[in-house]
Structures are given as structure tokens and as C-alpha cells.
Short mmCIF file of C-alpha atoms in Angstrom, two decimals:
data_model
loop_
_atom_site.label_atom_id
_atom_site.label_comp_id
_atom_site.label_asym_id
_atom_site.label_seq_id
_atom_site.Cartn_x
_atom_site.Cartn_y
_atom_site.Cartn_z
CA GLY A 20 2.71 13.03 -20.41
CA PHE A 21 1.43 13.66 -16.87
CA TYR A 22 0.02 10.16 -16.41
CA ARG A 23 1.64 6.76 -16.28
CA ASN A 24 -0.72 3.89 -16.93
CA ILE A 25 0.55 0.56 -15.61
CA ILE A 26 -1.63 -2.28 -16.87
CA LEU A 27 -1.47 -5.78 -15.39
CA ASN A 28 -1.68 -7.70 -18.64
CA ASN A 29 -1.75 -11.45 -18.11
CA PRO A 30 -5.49 -12.16 -18.06
CA ARG A 31 -5.03 -15.86 -18.89
CA LYS A 32 -3.38 -16.21 -15.47
CA ARG A 33 -5.82 -13.81 -13.80
CA ASN A 34 -3.04 -11.19 -13.61
CA ALA A 35 -1.33 -13.16 -10.85
CA LEU A 36 1.57 -11.44 -9.11
CA SER A 37 4.26 -13.86 -10.21
CA LEU A 38 7.84 -13.01 -9.39
CA ALA A 39 8.28 -11.70 -12.93
CA MET A 40 5.11 -9.59 -12.68
CA LEU A 41 6.24 -8.12 -9.34
CA GLN A 42 9.67 -7.28 -10.74
CA SER A 43 8.09 -5.63 -13.77
CA LEU A 44 5.65 -3.69 -11.60
CA ARG A 45 8.50 -2.43 -9.42
CA GLU A 46 10.45 -1.34 -12.50
CA ASP A 47 7.43 0.47 -13.98
CA LEU A 48 6.67 2.26 -10.71
CA LEU A 49 10.24 3.50 -10.38
CA HIS A 50 10.80 4.44 -14.03
CA ASP A 51 11.72 8.15 -14.29
CA VAL A 52 9.63 8.78 -11.18
CA LYS A 53 11.42 12.07 -10.45
CA SER A 54 10.44 13.54 -13.81
CA LYS A 55 8.79 16.95 -13.43
CA ASP A 56 6.16 15.85 -15.94
CA LEU A 57 4.99 12.74 -14.06
CA ARG A 58 2.11 13.61 -11.71
CA VAL A 59 -0.06 10.49 -11.38
CA ILE A 60 0.37 6.73 -11.72
CA ILE A 61 -2.72 4.63 -12.53
CA ILE A 62 -2.69 0.85 -12.05
CA SER A 63 -5.35 -1.10 -13.95
CA ALA A 64 -5.71 -4.56 -15.47
CA GLU A 65 -6.86 -6.44 -18.55
CA GLY A 66 -9.59 -9.04 -18.28
CA PRO A 67 -12.34 -9.79 -15.73
CA VAL A 68 -9.91 -10.24 -12.81
CA PHE A 69 -7.96 -7.22 -11.59
CA CYS A 70 -5.45 -9.43 -9.78
CA SER A 71 -5.74 -12.87 -8.21
CA GLY A 72 -2.72 -12.51 -5.92
CA HIS A 73 0.41 -14.63 -5.95
CA ASP A 74 0.99 -17.27 -8.61
CA LEU A 75 0.44 -20.41 -6.51
CA LYS A 76 2.53 -22.48 -8.92
CA GLU A 77 5.54 -20.57 -7.58
CA LEU A 78 4.68 -21.51 -4.00
CA THR A 79 4.74 -25.30 -4.23
CA SER A 80 7.29 -27.65 -2.67
CA GLU A 81 9.08 -27.76 -6.04
CA ASP A 82 10.68 -24.45 -5.02
CA ASP A 83 12.62 -24.02 -1.80
CA VAL A 84 12.00 -21.68 1.13
CA LYS A 85 14.54 -19.20 -0.23
CA HIS A 86 12.50 -18.78 -3.40
CA HIS A 87 9.25 -18.46 -1.48
CA SER A 88 10.79 -15.82 0.77
CA GLN A 89 12.00 -13.90 -2.28
CA VAL A 90 8.45 -13.76 -3.67
CA PHE A 91 7.00 -12.37 -0.44
CA GLU A 92 9.88 -9.96 0.10
CA ILE A 93 9.62 -8.34 -3.33
CA CYS A 94 5.84 -8.19 -2.93
CA ALA A 95 6.23 -6.30 0.36
CA GLU A 96 8.81 -4.05 -1.32
CA VAL A 97 6.38 -3.16 -4.12
CA MET A 98 3.50 -2.50 -1.71
CA THR A 99 5.56 -0.19 0.49
CA LEU A 100 7.17 1.45 -2.56
CA ILE A 101 3.76 2.71 -3.70
CA GLN A 102 3.41 4.83 -0.59
CA LYS A 103 7.01 6.09 -0.84
CA LEU A 104 6.63 7.41 -4.39
CA PRO A 105 6.44 11.21 -4.74
CA VAL A 106 3.25 11.04 -6.86
CA PRO A 107 -0.25 9.75 -6.06
CA VAL A 108 -0.96 6.17 -7.19
CA ILE A 109 -4.53 5.29 -8.19
CA ALA A 110 -5.88 1.75 -8.50
CA LYS A 111 -8.52 1.52 -11.25
CA VAL A 112 -10.32 -1.72 -10.40
CA ASN A 113 -12.75 -3.44 -12.73
CA GLY A 114 -13.22 -6.98 -11.50
CA LEU A 115 -12.08 -9.33 -8.78
CA ALA A 116 -9.11 -8.46 -6.54
CA THR A 117 -8.04 -11.27 -4.22
CA ALA A 118 -5.22 -11.97 -1.75
CA ALA A 119 -2.13 -9.97 -2.81
CA GLY A 120 -4.32 -8.35 -5.48
CA CYS A 121 -6.55 -7.02 -2.72
CA GLN A 122 -3.36 -5.99 -0.91
CA LEU A 123 -2.33 -4.01 -4.00
CA VAL A 124 -5.62 -2.09 -3.99
CA ALA A 125 -5.31 -1.37 -0.26
CA SER A 126 -1.73 -0.15 -0.73
CA CYS A 127 -2.60 2.45 -3.37
CA ASP A 128 -3.28 6.04 -2.32
CA ILE A 129 -6.68 6.14 -4.05
CA ALA A 130 -8.83 3.31 -5.44
CA VAL A 131 -11.71 3.73 -7.88
CA ALA A 132 -13.77 0.59 -8.49
CA SER A 133 -16.55 -0.42 -10.84
CA GLU A 134 -19.78 -1.72 -9.34
CA LYS A 135 -18.96 -5.28 -10.42
CA SER A 136 -15.66 -5.36 -8.51
CA GLN A 137 -15.16 -7.62 -5.50
CA PHE A 138 -12.41 -7.91 -2.91
CA ALA A 139 -11.35 -10.98 -0.93
CA THR A 140 -8.51 -12.63 0.99
CA PRO A 141 -9.34 -16.33 0.51
CA GLY A 142 -5.93 -17.77 1.38
CA VAL A 143 -7.31 -19.42 4.52
CA ASN A 144 -9.39 -21.71 2.30
CA ILE A 145 -6.29 -23.23 0.70
CA GLY A 146 -4.17 -23.37 3.83
CA LEU A 147 -2.14 -20.22 3.18
CA PHE A 148 -3.39 -17.45 5.48
CA CYS A 149 -3.17 -14.01 3.87
CA SER A 150 -0.76 -12.63 6.46
CA THR A 151 1.01 -10.14 4.19
CA PRO A 152 -2.24 -8.83 2.63
CA ALA A 153 -3.45 -8.41 6.23
CA VAL A 154 -0.84 -5.68 6.75
CA ALA A 155 -2.47 -3.45 4.13
CA LEU A 156 -6.02 -4.54 4.95
CA GLY A 157 -5.58 -3.93 8.66
CA ARG A 158 -4.48 -0.38 7.91
CA SER A 159 -7.34 0.33 5.50
CA LEU A 160 -10.32 -1.40 7.10
CA PRO A 161 -11.86 -1.60 10.57
CA ARG A 162 -10.22 -4.49 12.39
CA LYS A 163 -13.33 -6.66 12.64
CA VAL A 164 -14.11 -6.24 8.94
CA ALA A 165 -10.54 -7.12 7.97
CA LEU A 166 -10.51 -10.16 10.24
CA GLU A 167 -13.84 -11.45 8.91
CA MET A 168 -12.37 -11.26 5.40
CA LEU A 169 -9.19 -13.02 6.54
CA PHE A 170 -10.93 -15.71 8.61
CA THR A 171 -13.69 -16.58 6.13
CA GLY A 172 -12.31 -15.71 2.72
CA GLU A 173 -15.70 -14.26 1.81
CA PRO A 174 -15.60 -11.31 -0.60
CA LEU A 175 -16.68 -7.72 -0.07
CA SER A 176 -18.81 -6.18 -2.79
CA ALA A 177 -17.69 -2.88 -4.25
CA ARG A 178 -20.30 -1.04 -2.19
CA GLU A 179 -19.19 -2.79 1.00
CA ALA A 180 -15.57 -1.96 0.17
CA LEU A 181 -16.56 1.68 -0.21
CA MET A 182 -18.55 1.70 3.03
CA HIS A 183 -15.58 0.31 4.98
CA GLY A 184 -12.92 2.48 3.32
CA LEU A 185 -11.06 0.00 1.13
CA VAL A 186 -11.86 2.02 -2.00
CA SER A 187 -12.43 5.74 -2.57
CA LYS A 188 -15.27 5.64 -5.09
CA VAL A 189 -17.57 3.14 -6.79
CA VAL A 190 -19.01 3.92 -10.21
CA PRO A 191 -20.78 2.07 -13.04
CA GLU A 192 -18.35 0.15 -15.22
CA ASP A 193 -18.85 2.54 -18.16
CA LYS A 194 -17.91 5.50 -15.94
CA LEU A 195 -14.73 4.00 -14.46
CA GLU A 196 -12.29 5.57 -16.90
CA GLU A 197 -14.04 8.95 -16.73
CA GLU A 198 -14.03 9.06 -12.93
CA THR A 199 -10.41 7.95 -12.67
CA MET A 200 -9.29 10.61 -15.12
CA LYS A 201 -11.41 13.24 -13.36
CA ILE A 202 -9.46 12.58 -10.15
CA SER A 203 -6.18 12.51 -12.07
CA HIS A 204 -6.88 15.83 -13.79
CA LYS A 205 -7.67 17.44 -10.44
CA ILE A 206 -4.39 16.16 -8.97
CA CYS A 207 -2.50 17.56 -11.96
CA GLU A 208 -3.77 21.06 -11.19
CA SER A 209 -1.59 21.13 -8.06
CA SER A 210 2.16 21.48 -7.57
CA LYS A 211 4.08 18.21 -7.79
CA SER A 212 6.54 19.29 -5.10
CA ILE A 213 3.74 20.21 -2.69
CA LEU A 214 1.90 16.94 -3.33
CA ALA A 215 5.12 14.97 -2.79
CA LEU A 216 5.69 16.73 0.52
CA GLY A 217 2.09 16.17 1.58
CA LYS A 218 2.03 12.49 0.66
CA ALA A 219 5.27 11.72 2.48
CA THR A 220 4.10 13.64 5.55
CA PHE A 221 0.70 11.92 5.61
CA TYR A 222 2.16 8.42 5.75
CA ARG A 223 4.82 9.48 8.24
CA GLN A 224 2.35 11.00 10.71
CA MET A 225 0.03 7.98 10.49
CA THR A 226 2.58 5.93 12.43
CA GLN A 227 2.94 8.52 15.21
CA ASP A 228 0.95 9.41 18.31
CA VAL A 229 -1.20 12.54 18.03
CA ASP A 230 1.14 14.92 19.89
CA THR A 231 4.19 13.84 17.90
CA ALA A 232 2.20 14.01 14.66
CA TYR A 233 1.08 17.59 15.33
CA LYS A 234 4.60 18.67 16.25
CA MET A 235 6.04 17.12 13.11
CA THR A 236 3.33 18.38 10.73
CA SER A 237 3.45 21.90 12.19
CA GLN A 238 7.14 22.04 11.25
CA VAL A 239 6.37 20.61 7.81
CA MET A 240 3.78 23.34 7.17
CA ALA A 241 6.31 25.99 8.17
CA ASP A 242 8.82 24.38 5.81
CA ASN A 243 6.12 24.23 3.11
CA LEU A 244 5.91 28.04 3.23
CA THR A 245 9.60 28.32 2.35
CA LEU A 246 9.08 26.41 -0.91
CA ARG A 247 8.74 28.37 -4.13
CA ASP A 248 5.36 26.81 -4.91
CA GLY A 249 4.18 27.41 -1.36
CA GLN A 250 4.71 31.15 -1.73
CA GLU A 251 3.39 31.18 -5.29
CA GLY A 252 0.12 29.56 -4.23
CA ILE A 253 -0.54 32.06 -1.44
CA GLU A 254 0.39 35.04 -3.63
CA ALA A 255 -1.88 33.79 -6.42
CA PHE A 256 -4.77 33.38 -3.97
CA ILE A 257 -4.33 36.92 -2.61
CA GLN A 258 -4.01 38.32 -6.14
CA LYS A 259 -7.04 36.30 -7.31
CA ARG A 260 -5.21 34.56 -10.16
CA LYS A 261 -4.27 31.01 -11.05
CA PRO A 262 -0.91 29.89 -9.62
CA VAL A 263 1.98 29.15 -11.94
CA TRP A 264 3.72 26.14 -10.43
CA SER A 265 7.41 25.43 -10.77
CA HIS A 266 6.89 21.78 -9.69
#
């Protein structure tokens, strides 16, 4: 009951982020998210493609600008929601992740990929520059690496993605589930309330200058000590026992 597995399950359409898929993903991410039992969310996919990005059939001239804007707005909402959730979100990638699919991987807190996975932002090749995926890519990758992906559409291999920081780990395909669960189990050993505080603080300080970040995080650490689990953890360490978290 500690894990929520969200599986993109439309392999015939390469798990495209249609409006319906985005709405469903948002609903699944938010479902009972404040439950004490929920500690980790894992996003994976069926089929050889993790996610191909937006459903281009929804972006033709048959639909108006209002509809197109709605698609991009809910996509941005989902991507930013991931980092606002009080639990870590792990992308388990086994295949190709392109455009908004690559954006989804970059937006997750942790990403574990199989060796066969690839990552690309090929929108430039069809006349639709990946401007919204660039927000997540530009915050995950060195600028020149991100721009080469955006300007050329050429994919990064899993190893290249690891080298540049787009993913956390790369493992053989048959070890992907094991490695993802190993990370999840380790997360579950910690206090949910402490992890929630730490995650929120991490993303907040990333937008600040160094002096402001240190001032803010120093106060957060002082506040952390006033929490029940903060005191329990220190007492358990001193007493050389395992902590009993209240979450």
C-alpha cells in the first residue's frame, strides 16, 4: 500500500499524452495523495515506447487555438504538479521518451531507465519546436546539451542521458523493476512528513540565489527539529535504535 503505480497504457498510440491521458494522469497523481500510507509514486508504461509526447491529431487546424492552449496548459499543470506532490515521483523508463514524454521524465524527481531507452525532443523536425519540454530539459541538462537536443531532434542514449543528468540510473532491462523497487523501498524507510518537507524545500531553494537559499533552508532545518519525526529520528540515533515514524 506504500506505492502507487501509474502505468501509461495506450501502446497502440505510443502512450501519447492526449488531453484525456493528461487528465487521467493528473487525477491519478492527486488521488488520495495525503494518505499516510502513500510514500512513492512510480510512473511507467506499456509497450516499447514510454511516451511519444502530445497526440498530434489533437493539434491540427481542425481544432481551434483555445483547444490547443488547453492541451498545453494541462500538460504544464501536470508537469509542475509532480514537483508539488508531497511524495517522491519516480519515472521507470523502458523505451523511447520523446517531446512531452521526455518532458515527463525530466519533471519526475528520480528517473530509472533501461539500457535500451532513448530520449529526444524532435518537434523541430515537424515544425513544432518543443518549447514546453524545453522548460524541464533546460532545468535538468546543461544548456548546450539541451539546445542540441532541441535544435536537432537527435536522441540521447540512456548512457548519455545518465552522463548529463536527465536520468538517475541506467540498468539492464531485466533489472529495471528491481532497481526501481530498491529505490522505493529505501524511500519508504524514512518519514513521509520529513520527505515532504525536504522535497518542497529543495524545489523552492532551487529558484533562489545562494544567500536567500541558505537563509530559507536554515530556518526550515530549525523548523524540522520541532516536528515529531525530527525529534524521534535524533533520539533513535543517540539511543542506537531504529526510529518509529509517525509520518
